[in-house]
Coordinates of C-alpha atoms and ligand atoms in Angstrom, one line a residue:
X1 CA 107.4 114.2 57.7
X2 CA 107.5 114.5 54.0
X3 CA 107.5 117.8 53.0
X4 CA 108.2 121.2 54.9
X5 CA 106.9 124.1 54.2
X6 CA 108.7 127.3 55.0
X7 CA 108.8 131.0 54.6
X8 CA 110.8 133.9 56.2
X9 CA 109.2 134.9 59.7
X10 CA 111.7 137.5 60.7
X11 CA 114.6 137.7 63.0
X12 CA 115.9 133.6 64.7
X13 CA 115.9 134.3 68.6
X14 CA 117.3 132.4 71.7
X15 CA 118.7 129.6 72.4
X16 CA 118.8 125.7 71.7
X17 CA 120.4 122.7 72.2
X18 CA 123.3 121.2 69.3
X19 CA 121.4 117.4 68.5
X20 CA 124.4 114.2 69.9
X21 CA 127.5 114.1 67.7
X22 CA 126.3 111.4 64.6
X23 CA 129.6 110.3 63.7
X24 CA 130.7 110.0 67.8
X25 CA 127.4 107.9 68.2
X26 CA 128.0 105.1 65.4
X27 CA 131.5 104.9 67.3
X28 CA 130.2 105.3 70.2
X29 CA 128.2 102.0 70.2
X30 CA 130.5 100.6 68.3
X31 CA 133.1 100.3 70.4
X32 CA 131.0 99.8 73.4
X33 CA 129.8 95.6 71.9
X34 CA 133.4 94.7 70.9
X35 CA 134.6 95.7 74.5
X36 CA 134.8 93.7 77.4
X37 CA 131.7 95.0 80.1
X38 CA 129.3 97.8 80.8
X39 CA 129.7 100.6 78.6
X40 CA 127.8 104.1 79.7
X41 CA 127.0 106.0 77.1
X42 CA 125.4 109.2 77.5
X43 CA 123.4 112.1 75.1
X44 CA 123.4 109.5 72.0
X45 CA 121.7 110.8 68.8
X46 CA 119.0 108.6 68.7
X47 CA 118.6 108.8 64.7
X48 CA 117.8 106.6 61.8
X49 CA 121.1 106.5 61.0
X50 CA 123.4 105.5 64.5
X51 CA 120.2 103.4 65.2
X52 CA 121.4 101.2 62.2
X53 CA 124.5 100.3 64.1
X54 CA 122.6 100.1 67.3
X55 CA 120.9 97.3 65.8
X56 CA 123.1 95.9 64.0
X57 CA 124.9 94.7 67.4
X58 CA 121.9 93.7 68.3
X59 CA 121.4 91.3 65.7
X60 CA 125.0 90.0 66.4
X61 CA 123.8 88.8 70.2
X62 CA 125.0 92.2 71.9
X63 CA 122.6 93.4 75.2
X64 CA 122.3 97.3 75.1
X65 CA 119.8 98.6 76.8
X66 CA 117.8 102.1 75.7
X67 CA 117.1 104.7 78.5
X68 CA 113.7 105.9 75.6
X69 CA 112.6 102.1 76.4
X70 CA 112.8 101.3 79.7
X71 CA 112.1 102.6 82.7
X72 CA 115.2 103.2 85.6
X73 CA 117.6 104.4 82.3
X74 CA 117.8 108.4 82.9
X75 CA 115.7 108.9 79.9
X76 CA 116.9 112.3 80.2
X77 CA 120.7 111.7 78.9
X78 CA 119.8 109.8 76.1
X79 CA 121.8 106.8 78.0
X80 CA 122.4 103.4 76.4
X81 CA 124.2 100.2 78.1
X82 CA 125.8 98.5 76.0
X83 CA 127.0 95.0 77.2
X84 CA 129.6 94.2 75.3
X85 CA 131.0 90.9 75.4
X86 CA 134.7 90.9 73.8
X87 CA 136.5 91.6 70.3
X88 CA 135.5 87.7 69.0
X89 CA 132.4 86.9 71.3
X90 CA 130.0 89.0 68.6
X91 CA 127.5 86.2 67.2
X92 CA 126.2 85.2 63.5
X93 CA 123.4 87.5 62.8
X94 CA 121.1 85.8 62.0
X95 CA 119.7 87.6 59.0
X96 CA 121.0 90.4 56.8
X97 CA 122.0 93.5 58.4
X98 CA 120.0 96.8 56.8
X99 CA 122.2 99.6 57.1
X100 CA 119.7 101.8 56.1
X101 CA 120.9 105.0 54.1
X102 CA 124.1 104.7 56.4
X103 CA 127.3 104.9 55.5
X104 CA 129.1 105.3 58.2
X105 CA 128.0 102.1 59.6
X106 CA 128.5 100.0 56.3
X107 CA 132.0 101.0 55.9
X108 CA 133.0 100.8 59.6
X109 CA 131.6 97.2 60.1
X110 CA 132.9 95.9 57.0
X111 CA 136.5 96.2 58.4
X112 CA 134.8 94.5 61.7
X113 CA 132.7 91.4 59.8
X114 CA 135.8 90.8 58.2
X115 CA 137.7 89.6 61.0
X116 CA 135.3 88.2 62.6
X117 CA 134.3 83.8 63.0
X118 CA 131.1 84.1 60.7
X119 CA 129.9 85.4 57.8
X120 CA 127.2 88.6 57.2
X121 CA 126.2 90.3 54.5
X122 CA 125.4 94.2 54.9
X123 CA 122.9 96.3 52.3
X124 CA 121.5 99.3 52.4
X125 CA 118.6 102.0 51.0
X126 CA 119.3 102.2 47.3
X127 CA 121.5 105.4 47.8
X128 CA 123.3 103.6 49.9
X129 CA 123.5 101.0 47.1
X130 CA 124.7 103.6 45.0
X131 CA 127.6 104.8 46.7
X132 CA 130.8 103.4 46.5
X133 CA 132.1 99.7 48.7
X134 CA 135.7 99.6 46.5
X135 CA 137.6 102.5 48.8
X136 CA 137.1 99.4 52.3
X137 CA 136.9 96.4 50.0
X138 CA 140.8 96.9 48.4
X139 CA 142.5 97.3 52.2
X140 CA 140.4 94.9 53.8
X141 CA 141.0 92.7 51.0
X142 CA 144.8 93.3 51.6
X143 CA 144.8 92.5 54.5
X144 CA 143.0 88.8 54.4
X145 CA 139.2 90.0 53.8
X146 CA 137.1 88.0 51.3
X147 CA 134.5 90.3 50.2
X148 CA 132.1 89.8 47.6
X149 CA 130.2 92.9 46.6
X150 CA 127.8 93.8 43.6
X151 CA 129.4 94.9 40.1
X152 CA 132.2 96.9 40.5
X153 CA 132.5 97.0 44.9
X154 CA 128.2 98.2 45.0
X155 CA 126.5 96.8 48.3
X156 CA 125.3 94.7 49.2
X157 CA 128.6 93.8 50.5
X158 CA 128.4 89.4 51.1
X159 CA 131.9 89.2 54.0
X160 CA 133.3 85.9 55.5
X161 CA 135.1 86.9 58.1
X162 CA 139.1 85.0 57.8
X163 CA 141.9 85.9 60.1
X164 CA 143.5 89.1 58.7
X165 CA 146.5 90.2 58.9
X166 CA 148.1 94.2 59.4
X167 CA 149.1 96.0 56.5
X168 CA 149.9 99.9 55.6
X169 CA 148.2 101.1 53.9
X170 CA 148.1 104.6 51.7
X171 CA 144.9 105.7 51.0
X172 CA 144.5 107.4 48.0
X173 CA 141.2 109.4 49.3
X174 CA 140.6 111.7 53.0
X175 CA 138.0 109.8 54.2
X176 CA 137.3 109.2 57.8
X177 CA 134.9 105.6 57.7
X178 CA 138.2 104.1 55.6
X179 CA 140.5 105.0 57.7
X180 CA 138.3 103.6 61.1
X181 CA 137.6 101.0 58.9
X182 CA 140.9 99.2 58.5
X183 CA 142.0 100.5 62.4
X184 CA 138.8 98.5 63.1
X185 CA 139.9 95.6 61.3
X186 CA 143.6 96.8 62.4
X187 CA 142.4 95.8 66.5
X188 CA 142.1 91.7 65.1
X189 CA 145.7 91.7 63.8
X190 CA 148.9 90.7 65.1
X191 CA 150.9 93.4 64.9
X192 CA 150.5 97.0 64.0
X193 CA 148.1 98.1 60.8
X194 CA 148.4 101.5 59.6
X195 CA 146.5 104.4 57.5
X196 CA 148.3 106.9 55.6
X197 CA 146.1 109.7 54.9
X198 CA 146.1 112.1 52.1
X199 CA 144.6 114.8 54.6
X200 CA 143.9 114.6 58.0
X201 CA 140.2 113.4 58.4
X202 CA 137.9 113.5 61.7
X203 CA 140.0 111.3 64.1
X204 CA 136.4 110.7 66.2
X205 CA 137.8 106.3 66.3
X206 CA 141.2 107.4 67.2
X207 CA 140.6 109.0 70.1
X208 CA 137.7 106.8 71.6
X209 CA 139.9 103.5 70.5
X210 CA 142.6 105.2 72.8
X211 CA 139.9 105.8 75.9
X212 CA 139.6 102.1 75.1
X213 CA 143.2 101.3 76.1
X214 CA 143.5 100.1 72.6
X215 CA 147.6 101.4 71.4
X216 CA 146.8 104.0 69.0
X217 CA 150.1 105.8 67.4
X218 CA 149.6 109.4 65.1
X219 CA 151.7 110.5 63.4
X220 CA 151.8 113.9 60.8
X221 CA 148.7 112.0 58.7
X222 CA 149.6 107.8 60.0
X223 CA 147.6 106.9 61.9
X224 CA 148.8 102.9 63.6
X225 CA 146.8 100.2 65.8
X226 CA 148.7 97.3 67.7
X227 CA 146.4 94.2 67.1
X228 CA 144.9 92.9 71.2
X229 CA 143.0 90.6 72.6
X230 CA 140.4 92.8 74.1
X231 CA 139.5 96.7 75.1
X232 CA 138.1 97.8 77.4
X233 CA 134.2 99.5 77.8
X234 CA 133.8 103.3 77.6
X235 CA 131.9 105.9 80.0
X236 CA 131.2 108.8 78.2
X237 CA 129.1 111.7 76.6
X238 CA 128.7 112.5 73.5
X239 CA 129.1 115.8 72.3
X240 CA 127.0 118.2 69.9
X241 CA 127.3 117.6 66.3
X242 CA 128.5 120.1 64.5
X243 CA 127.3 119.5 61.0
X244 CA 124.0 120.0 62.8
X245 CA 124.3 123.0 64.4
X246 CA 125.6 124.4 60.5
X247 CA 121.9 124.6 59.3
X248 CA 121.5 127.3 62.6
X249 CA 124.2 129.1 62.3
X250 CA 123.8 129.6 58.5
X251 CA 119.9 131.0 59.2
X252 CA 121.1 133.0 62.5
X253 CA 123.7 134.4 59.8
X254 CA 121.8 135.5 56.8
X255 CA 118.2 135.7 58.5
X256 CA 118.6 140.1 60.0
X257 CA 118.0 140.4 63.6
X258 CA 119.3 137.2 64.1
X259 CA 120.5 136.7 67.3
X260 CA 121.4 133.0 68.7
X261 CA 122.9 130.5 71.3
X262 CA 123.8 127.1 70.5
X263 CA 124.1 124.8 73.1
X264 CA 127.1 122.1 73.3
X265 CA 128.6 121.9 70.2
X266 CA 131.8 119.7 69.2
X267 CA 134.5 121.8 68.2
X268 CA 137.0 118.8 67.0
X269 CA 139.7 120.6 64.9
X270 CA 139.1 118.3 62.4
X271 CA 135.8 119.4 61.8
X272 CA 135.8 123.0 62.5
X273 CA 135.8 123.7 58.5
X274 CA 133.2 125.7 58.6
X275 CA 133.6 127.8 61.0
X276 CA 136.9 128.9 59.3
X277 CA 135.0 129.4 56.2
X278 CA 132.3 131.3 57.4
X279 CA 134.9 133.5 59.3
X280 CA 136.4 134.2 55.8
X281 CA 133.4 135.5 54.7
X282 CA 133.0 137.9 57.8
X283 CA 130.2 136.1 59.9
X284 CA 130.3 136.2 63.4
X285 CA 130.3 133.3 65.1
X286 CA 131.7 133.2 68.7
X287 CA 132.7 131.1 70.7
X288 CA 132.2 130.4 74.1
X289 CA 132.7 127.9 77.3
X290 CA 135.3 126.0 75.3
X291 CA 135.3 122.8 77.5
X292 CA 136.7 118.8 76.9
X293 CA 133.9 116.5 76.9
X294 CA 134.8 112.8 77.2
X295 CA 137.7 113.9 75.2
X296 CA 136.2 115.9 72.9
X297 CA 137.0 120.1 72.3
X298 CA 133.4 121.1 72.4
X299 CA 131.8 125.1 73.4
X300 CA 129.1 126.9 73.1
X301 CA 128.2 129.4 69.9
X302 CA 126.6 132.7 69.4
X303 CA 125.7 133.3 66.1
X304 CA 124.9 136.8 65.2
X305 CA 123.2 138.1 61.5
X306 CA 126.3 139.1 59.8
X307 CA 126.7 140.9 56.2
X308 CA 128.8 137.7 54.2
X309 CA 131.0 137.7 51.3
X310 CA 132.0 135.1 48.2
X311 CA 135.5 133.7 49.4
X312 CA 137.5 130.8 47.4
X313 CA 136.9 127.8 49.0
X314 CA 139.2 124.5 48.3
X315 CA 142.1 122.7 50.0
X316 CA 142.1 120.7 53.3
X317 CA 139.5 123.6 54.4
X318 CA 137.2 121.1 51.7
X319 CA 137.8 117.7 53.9
X320 CA 137.5 119.9 57.3
X321 CA 133.4 121.0 56.4
X322 CA 133.6 118.0 54.2
X323 CA 129.0 117.7 55.5
X324 CA 128.8 121.3 55.3
X325 CA 129.0 122.2 51.8
X326 CA 124.8 122.0 51.4
X327 CA 124.3 124.7 53.9
X328 CA 127.5 126.6 52.8
X329 CA 126.1 127.2 49.3
X330 CA 123.7 128.4 51.0
X331 CA 125.0 130.7 52.8
X332 CA 127.6 131.4 49.7
X333 CA 124.0 131.9 47.5
X334 CA 122.9 135.3 50.4
X335 CA 126.3 136.6 50.3
X336 CA 127.5 139.4 48.6
X337 CA 129.8 138.5 45.7
X338 CA 131.0 135.2 44.5
X339 CA 132.0 132.0 46.3
X340 CA 133.9 129.7 44.6
X341 CA 134.4 126.2 45.4
X342 CA 137.4 123.4 44.2
X343 CA 138.8 120.2 45.6
X344 CA 135.1 118.7 46.5
X345 CA 134.4 115.8 43.8
X346 CA 134.0 113.2 47.1
X347 CA 130.6 116.0 47.5
X348 CA 128.9 113.7 44.5
X349 CA 129.0 110.4 46.3
X350 CA 128.0 111.0 49.0
X351 CA 123.8 110.9 50.6
X352 CA 123.8 112.3 46.8
X353 CA 125.4 113.8 44.4
X354 CA 125.7 117.1 46.1
X355 CA 127.4 119.3 43.5
X356 CA 124.5 118.9 41.0
X357 CA 121.5 118.4 43.4
X358 CA 122.8 121.6 45.2
X359 CA 123.2 123.6 41.5
X360 CA 119.8 122.6 40.9
X361 CA 117.9 123.5 43.7
X362 CA 119.9 126.8 43.8
X363 CA 119.6 127.6 40.2
X364 CA 115.8 127.7 41.2
X365 CA 116.0 130.3 44.0
X366 CA 117.3 132.7 40.9
X367 CA 121.4 132.1 42.0
X368 CA 123.8 132.2 39.0
X369 CA 125.7 128.9 39.8
X370 CA 127.5 126.8 37.5
X371 CA 128.7 123.8 38.3
X372 CA 131.8 121.3 37.0
X373 CA 133.4 118.1 38.2
X374 CA 135.4 119.1 41.7
X375 CA 132.9 122.4 42.6
X376 CA 131.5 124.5 41.6
X377 CA 130.9 128.6 41.6
X378 CA 127.8 130.3 43.1
X379 CA 127.3 134.3 42.7
X380 CA 125.2 135.5 45.8
X381 CA 122.0 137.6 45.4
X382 CA 120.2 139.6 47.9
X383 CA 116.5 137.3 47.3
X384 CA 116.3 134.2 46.9
X385 CA 112.8 133.2 45.1
X386 CA 110.6 130.7 47.0
X387 CA 110.9 127.5 45.0
X388 CA 109.4 124.1 45.1
X389 CA 112.2 121.3 45.3
X390 CA 113.4 117.7 46.7
X391 CA 115.4 116.1 48.9
X392 CA 116.6 113.9 46.6
X393 CA 116.8 111.5 49.8
X394 CA 119.8 112.9 51.3
X395 CA 119.2 115.0 54.9
X396 CA 121.2 117.1 54.4
X397 CA 119.9 118.7 51.3
X398 CA 116.9 118.9 53.0
X399 CA 117.6 120.8 56.2
X400 CA 120.0 123.7 53.6
X401 CA 116.7 124.1 51.5
X402 CA 115.5 125.0 54.4
X403 CA 117.4 127.1 55.5
X404 CA 117.2 128.6 51.9
X405 CA 113.2 129.0 52.7
X406 CA 114.2 130.9 54.8
X407 CA 115.5 133.6 53.7
X408 CA 112.9 133.5 50.6
X409 CA 110.3 135.7 50.1
X410 CA 107.4 133.8 49.9
X411 CA 107.5 130.2 50.6
X412 CA 109.2 126.6 50.2
X413 CA 108.6 123.8 50.0
X414 CA 110.8 120.7 50.3
X415 CA 109.5 117.6 49.1
X416 CA 110.2 113.8 50.7
X417 CA 111.5 114.7 53.9
X418 CA 111.7 111.7 56.6
X419 CA 115.7 111.6 55.2
X420 CA 115.8 114.6 57.6
X421 CA 115.5 111.8 60.3
X422 CA 118.8 109.8 59.4
X423 CA 120.8 112.4 61.3
X424 CA 118.2 115.0 63.1
X425 CA 115.0 114.2 64.2
X426 CA 112.8 116.9 65.3
X427 CA 115.1 119.5 62.8
X428 CA 111.6 121.5 62.6
X429 CA 110.5 121.9 65.5
X430 CA 114.2 123.4 67.1
X431 CA 114.1 126.1 64.0
X432 CA 110.5 126.6 64.4
X433 CA 111.3 127.6 68.5
X434 CA 113.6 130.0 67.2
X435 CA 111.3 132.0 65.1
X436 CA 108.0 131.5 68.0
X437 CA 107.9 135.0 69.0
X438 CA 107.6 137.0 65.5
X439 CA 105.0 133.9 64.9
Ligands
S3P1 C1 131.7 109.9 58.4 C2 132.8 110.6 57.3 C3 132.6 111.4 56.2 C4 130.9 112.0 56.1 C5 130.1 111.6 57.2 C6 131.0 110.7 58.2 C7 132.3 109.2 59.7 O1 132.5 110.7 55.3 O2 131.2 112.0 55.4 O3 129.1 112.0 57.0 O4 131.4 109.1 60.2 O5 133.0 108.7 59.7 P1 133.7 110.2 54.4 O6 134.9 108.9 55.2 O7 133.3 109.4 53.2 O8 134.7 111.3 54.3

């Protein structure tokens, strides 16, 4: 998929299922590869980012059976079987590990690789090579890791495995990738390793480590893990990704007459900032059938077109919706009045600089938008103009602008959209399935 051509096709109606969670898919591969024994992971996300993690462990000698490649395994459930050998049984990779576009692969793997008895090199695509890694290099180095980077903390990372010591790290940034990297390294330490965050980032690693039998303690903003000899295999089903559902939620809200049912969406409270923000904007999104799936809260979402109003967004909500800002900017563009986003500086170091990329893209649609260092102000308007924009190689920008295109009067073209496959292969087919009847 190189470009998306999209136009308003009337109301979105019907039912879709949410694709599997990307963050949880990465962690499921990592922890099952480090566990001793066979893990079964259902509903694994076969998108480029988590497949990078999967391939990295194959490079280190872990046998991973994938139902899409084998008969006999339930392909219907996207099942993966990982034959973990134990925390200290990975083999030295024969080649550089290519993390592609995936920050989660690189940052979490750094914590694991820093503790091995071999050396390794992590690299990635041009976007990932421009993303800051000092945030993991600093704490891991404090633990005794040997990591060399390019320039001032940019990939490739050359990691010489070492024996690590426990620390208690006060992180300057609330980041699940930083926290997880340290906790994974902490598994290899003799003693208890702690991370204190300035805000509570997503907690999938803690939940899954607990399920693997690791000793995890959580007190307010401090998470600690005790070093161990072994962790247990997993049997789990990965819930749907609210970050992927978000594109459909906003599309359903802003296209008049829409009514959609989004099944099987993760609603972990560390991720539901988008639902709270949209609720404050006047959205009709109802959670139904709330349940627990493998230790994660899950619900079905009923979304109905709503007239949204601009609001101020800041503080804790920013962290709990950190990946949803491109699509929230689209919701704000279609809302009545002014939306102000503050405290969102982290958006500048995601897969693209999401503040400046969304500002430029939405400006073209005729929206009045003002960018500042840690956020932006958007004045919503009723009629978005159709535009031709690039994706900046960022999957969430491409999908957000496709949703903006649905609300515009005329044809919108988004170029360079291969990046959608990093998190959501089949995105356009799903979107089209909701407007098929209107044809
Ligand atoms: C992720 C954490 C977040 C998020 C990213 C996935 C994870 O990054 O933006 O898409 O899986 O841990 P930060 O840790 O940089 O906030």
